[in-house]
Backbone as JSON, one array per atom type, in Angstrom:
{
  "sequence": "MTVQLDPVVQEFVEALNANDQDRFKAVLTDDATMSDDGVERNLTQWTDKEIFGGNGHLEVESAAAGGTELVADYTNSRWGSMRTTWRFTVRDGKVSRFETGQA",
  "N": [[1.98, -4.04, 31.01], [0.96, -6.49, 28.75], [0.3, -6.61, 25.36], [-2.05, -8.43, 23.58], [-1.73, -10.01, 20.58], [-3.02, -11.25, 17.47], [-1.6, -14.32, 16.42], [-0.47, -14.36, 13.8], [-0.38, -11.67, 13.14], [1.34, -10.88, 15.15], [3.7, -12.12, 14.25], [4.07, -10.65, 11.89], [4.58, -8.08, 12.97], [6.92, -8.62, 14.45], [8.68, -9.42, 12.39], [8.77, -7.07, 10.86], [9.91, -5.3, 12.76], [12.38, -6.52, 13.08], [13.51, -5.93, 10.75], [13.53, -7.79, 8.72], [13.23, -8.82, 5.68], [12.69, -11.23, 4.25], [11.43, -12.87, 6.16], [9.26, -11.2, 6.69], [7.94, -11.12, 4.17], [7.22, -13.78, 4.06], [5.09, -13.98, 5.79], [3.01, -12.9, 4.47], [0.25, -13.31, 2.18], [0.41, -14.46, -1.23], [-1.06, -12.76, -2.81], [-1.37, -10.45, -1.35], [-2.58, -7.24, -0.22], [-2.56, -3.65, 0.39], [-3.27, -0.55, 2.13], [-2.62, 2.93, 2.68], [-3.39, 5.5, 4.76], [-5.96, 5.38, 3.65], [-5.52, 5.19, 0.93], [-4.95, 3.09, -1.77], [-2.02, 1.2, -2.13], [1.01, 0.11, -3.79], [2.14, -2.77, -2.55], [4.78, -3.9, -2.39], [6.46, -1.76, -3.25], [5.76, 0.18, -1.34], [6.42, -1.04, 1.16], [9.17, -1.43, 0.77], [10.06, 1.22, 0.7], [8.91, 2.56, 3.0], [9.2, 0.84, 5.17], [11.49, -1.09, 5.06], [13.49, 0.36, 3.7], [13.47, 2.55, 5.26], [14.06, 1.88, 7.84], [11.94, 0.98, 9.54], [9.92, 0.8, 12.52], [7.69, -0.63, 14.79], [5.81, 0.06, 17.56], [3.61, -1.38, 19.5], [0.73, -0.16, 20.97], [-1.95, -0.69, 21.73], [-4.48, -3.25, 21.22], [-7.25, -4.61, 19.4], [-10.23, -6.41, 18.37], [-9.57, -9.2, 18.43], [-6.85, -8.99, 18.28], [-6.18, -8.05, 15.78], [-6.5, -5.46, 15.07], [-4.76, -2.56, 15.54], [-3.31, 0.03, 17.56], [-0.54, 2.0, 17.31], [2.78, 3.29, 17.84], [4.57, 4.34, 15.19], [7.71, 4.4, 13.73], [10.04, 5.72, 11.45], [12.9, 6.44, 9.36], [12.21, 8.31, 7.5], [9.8, 9.75, 8.17], [9.89, 10.1, 10.89], [8.46, 9.71, 14.12], [5.13, 8.58, 14.61], [1.72, 8.37, 15.66], [-0.22, 5.63, 14.85], [-2.75, 3.64, 13.15], [-3.47, 0.23, 12.55], [-4.91, -2.26, 10.61], [-5.63, -5.62, 10.11], [-6.21, -8.27, 7.82], [-6.5, -11.62, 8.1], [-5.81, -14.6, 6.48], [-5.89, -18.01, 5.97], [-3.68, -18.42, 7.7], [-1.95, -16.34, 7.11], [-1.19, -12.87, 6.42], [-3.45, -11.22, 4.46], [-4.22, -8.73, 3.82], [-3.43, -5.41, 4.8], [-4.18, -2.38, 6.44], [-3.15, 0.84, 7.02], [-2.6, 3.93, 8.76], [-2.58, 7.36, 9.9], [-3.34, 7.88, 13.32]],
  "CA": [[0.86, -4.7, 30.38], [1.28, -7.14, 27.5], [-0.76, -6.52, 24.36], [-2.26, -9.71, 22.92], [-1.93, -9.91, 19.15], [-3.22, -12.46, 16.7], [-0.25, -14.86, 16.18], [0.02, -13.96, 12.48], [-0.06, -10.25, 13.28], [2.56, -10.85, 15.98], [4.82, -12.45, 13.37], [4.22, -9.47, 11.02], [5.23, -7.02, 13.75], [8.28, -9.04, 14.77], [9.47, -9.38, 11.16], [8.96, -5.65, 10.56], [10.86, -4.73, 13.72], [13.69, -7.13, 12.86], [13.93, -5.49, 9.41], [13.78, -9.06, 8.03], [12.35, -8.84, 4.51], [12.27, -12.59, 3.92], [10.46, -13.26, 7.18], [8.09, -10.36, 6.48], [7.24, -11.59, 2.97], [6.69, -15.11, 4.34], [3.85, -13.87, 6.56], [2.0, -12.33, 3.57], [-0.22, -14.14, 1.08], [0.97, -14.06, -2.53], [-1.89, -11.69, -3.39], [-1.62, -9.46, -0.29], [-2.77, -5.85, -0.6], [-2.5, -2.74, 1.53], [-3.56, 0.86, 1.91], [-2.01, 3.86, 3.62], [-4.3, 6.65, 4.87], [-7.12, 5.2, 2.77], [-5.11, 5.15, -0.48], [-4.34, 1.82, -2.15], [-0.59, 1.34, -2.47], [1.73, -1.08, -4.22], [2.68, -3.29, -1.3], [6.23, -4.05, -2.46], [7.08, -0.44, -3.28], [5.51, 0.86, -0.07], [7.22, -1.63, 2.24], [10.58, -1.14, 0.5], [10.33, 2.62, 1.02], [8.46, 2.99, 4.32], [9.64, -0.07, 6.24], [12.85, -1.61, 4.97], [14.4, 1.43, 3.33], [13.39, 3.6, 6.26], [14.32, 1.35, 9.18], [10.67, 1.07, 10.26], [9.75, 0.12, 13.81], [6.3, -0.56, 15.26], [5.64, -0.16, 19.0], [2.17, -1.55, 19.67], [0.16, 0.46, 22.16], [-3.16, -1.43, 22.11], [-5.03, -4.11, 20.19], [-8.67, -4.95, 19.49], [-10.7, -7.35, 17.33], [-8.78, -10.43, 18.47], [-5.45, -8.71, 18.01], [-5.98, -7.73, 14.36], [-6.59, -4.0, 14.92], [-3.75, -2.04, 16.46], [-2.86, 1.42, 17.64], [0.9, 1.84, 17.55], [3.71, 4.33, 17.43], [5.39, 3.87, 14.07], [8.86, 5.27, 13.52], [10.99, 5.4, 10.4], [13.83, 7.54, 9.13], [11.61, 9.28, 6.58], [8.76, 10.56, 8.79], [10.02, 10.19, 12.34], [7.51, 8.9, 14.88], [3.73, 9.03, 14.57], [0.71, 7.44, 16.18], [-0.86, 5.03, 13.69], [-3.64, 2.5, 13.29], [-3.2, -0.87, 11.63], [-5.98, -3.28, 10.57], [-5.15, -6.77, 9.35], [-7.06, -9.38, 7.41], [-5.7, -12.84, 8.14], [-6.43, -15.68, 5.72], [-5.05, -19.21, 5.85], [-2.46, -18.3, 8.48], [-1.08, -15.28, 6.61], [-1.83, -11.57, 6.24], [-3.84, -11.02, 3.08], [-4.38, -7.28, 3.64], [-3.32, -4.53, 5.96], [-4.51, -0.98, 6.22], [-2.51, 1.65, 8.03], [-2.8, 5.36, 8.61], [-2.38, 8.12, 11.13], [-4.43, 7.72, 14.3]],
  "C": [[1.3, -5.26, 29.02], [0.07, -7.06, 26.57], [-0.85, -7.86, 23.64], [-2.58, -9.5, 21.45], [-2.3, -11.27, 18.57], [-1.83, -13.0, 16.37], [0.34, -14.46, 14.83], [0.42, -12.49, 12.5], [1.2, -10.08, 14.11], [3.79, -11.13, 15.12], [5.1, -11.3, 12.41], [5.0, -8.38, 11.75], [6.68, -7.39, 14.06], [9.19, -9.0, 13.54], [9.78, -7.95, 10.75], [10.04, -5.07, 11.46], [12.26, -5.3, 13.58], [14.29, -6.69, 11.52], [14.31, -6.7, 8.55], [12.8, -9.21, 6.87], [11.85, -10.24, 4.17], [11.21, -13.08, 4.89], [9.15, -12.49, 7.01], [7.28, -10.87, 5.3], [6.61, -12.95, 3.21], [5.37, -15.07, 5.1], [2.71, -13.3, 5.7], [1.54, -13.37, 2.55], [0.4, -13.63, -0.21], [0.23, -12.88, -3.15], [-2.21, -10.59, -2.36], [-1.72, -8.05, -0.86], [-2.68, -4.98, 0.63], [-2.94, -1.35, 1.12], [-2.9, 1.67, 3.01], [-2.86, 5.13, 3.61], [-5.43, 6.59, 3.85], [-6.8, 5.14, 1.29], [-4.46, 3.8, -0.75], [-2.9, 2.06, -2.6], [-0.06, 0.02, -3.03], [2.48, -1.59, -3.0], [4.21, -3.38, -1.33], [6.93, -2.7, -2.43], [6.94, 0.26, -1.94], [6.39, 0.29, 1.04], [8.71, -1.4, 2.02], [10.95, 0.26, 0.95], [10.07, 2.96, 2.49], [8.94, 2.1, 5.47], [11.13, -0.38, 6.1], [13.87, -0.55, 4.56], [14.45, 2.54, 4.35], [13.6, 3.14, 7.68], [13.08, 1.44, 10.06], [10.64, 0.27, 11.55], [8.34, 0.41, 14.33], [6.25, -0.89, 16.75], [4.14, -0.18, 19.29], [1.73, -1.01, 21.02], [-1.05, -0.31, 22.67], [-3.64, -2.25, 20.92], [-6.5, -4.4, 20.47], [-8.98, -5.99, 18.41], [-9.83, -8.61, 17.27], [-7.32, -10.23, 18.12], [-5.15, -8.42, 16.56], [-6.15, -6.24, 14.06], [-5.71, -3.37, 15.98], [-3.7, -0.51, 16.43], [-1.4, 1.3, 18.05], [1.64, 3.12, 17.2], [4.58, 3.72, 16.35], [6.49, 4.89, 13.83], [9.64, 4.77, 12.32], [11.85, 6.63, 10.13], [13.27, 8.61, 8.21], [10.68, 10.26, 7.29], [8.96, 10.79, 10.28], [9.0, 9.27, 13.0], [6.1, 9.48, 14.77], [2.83, 7.94, 15.13], [-0.11, 6.95, 14.98], [-1.86, 3.95, 14.08], [-3.26, 1.48, 12.23], [-4.36, -1.85, 11.74], [-5.52, -4.39, 9.63], [-6.28, -7.72, 9.02], [-6.16, -10.6, 7.33], [-6.48, -13.94, 7.43], [-5.44, -16.83, 5.61], [-3.69, -19.06, 6.53], [-1.48, -17.26, 7.98], [-1.89, -13.97, 6.53], [-2.16, -11.4, 4.77], [-4.05, -9.54, 2.76], [-4.06, -6.58, 4.94], [-3.59, -3.11, 5.52], [-3.88, -0.2, 7.36], [-2.8, 3.12, 7.76], [-2.57, 6.05, 9.94], [-3.6, 7.98, 12.03], [-4.96, 9.09, 14.69]]
}
């Protein structure tokens, strides 16, 4: 079964999984924000630590809300693998906010 994602969210996931920081940053608005388990985080610091510094990988399990709300297995070298939720706000063809946390 293929999970249908919003095209912008698809690009976010592909950039994350490719560990491509430039491609990842290109899919975000200049003022993008994020939260982790309901706590606002500094997006640059969080992604450097949890994604790029930790070899993050996102395996999407299911999607809802037009492909902007995901349930996925997220794996990185810091925490191992965990079931997570991801919610994206897409504005002008880019991600302006994402919220993640344990499912």
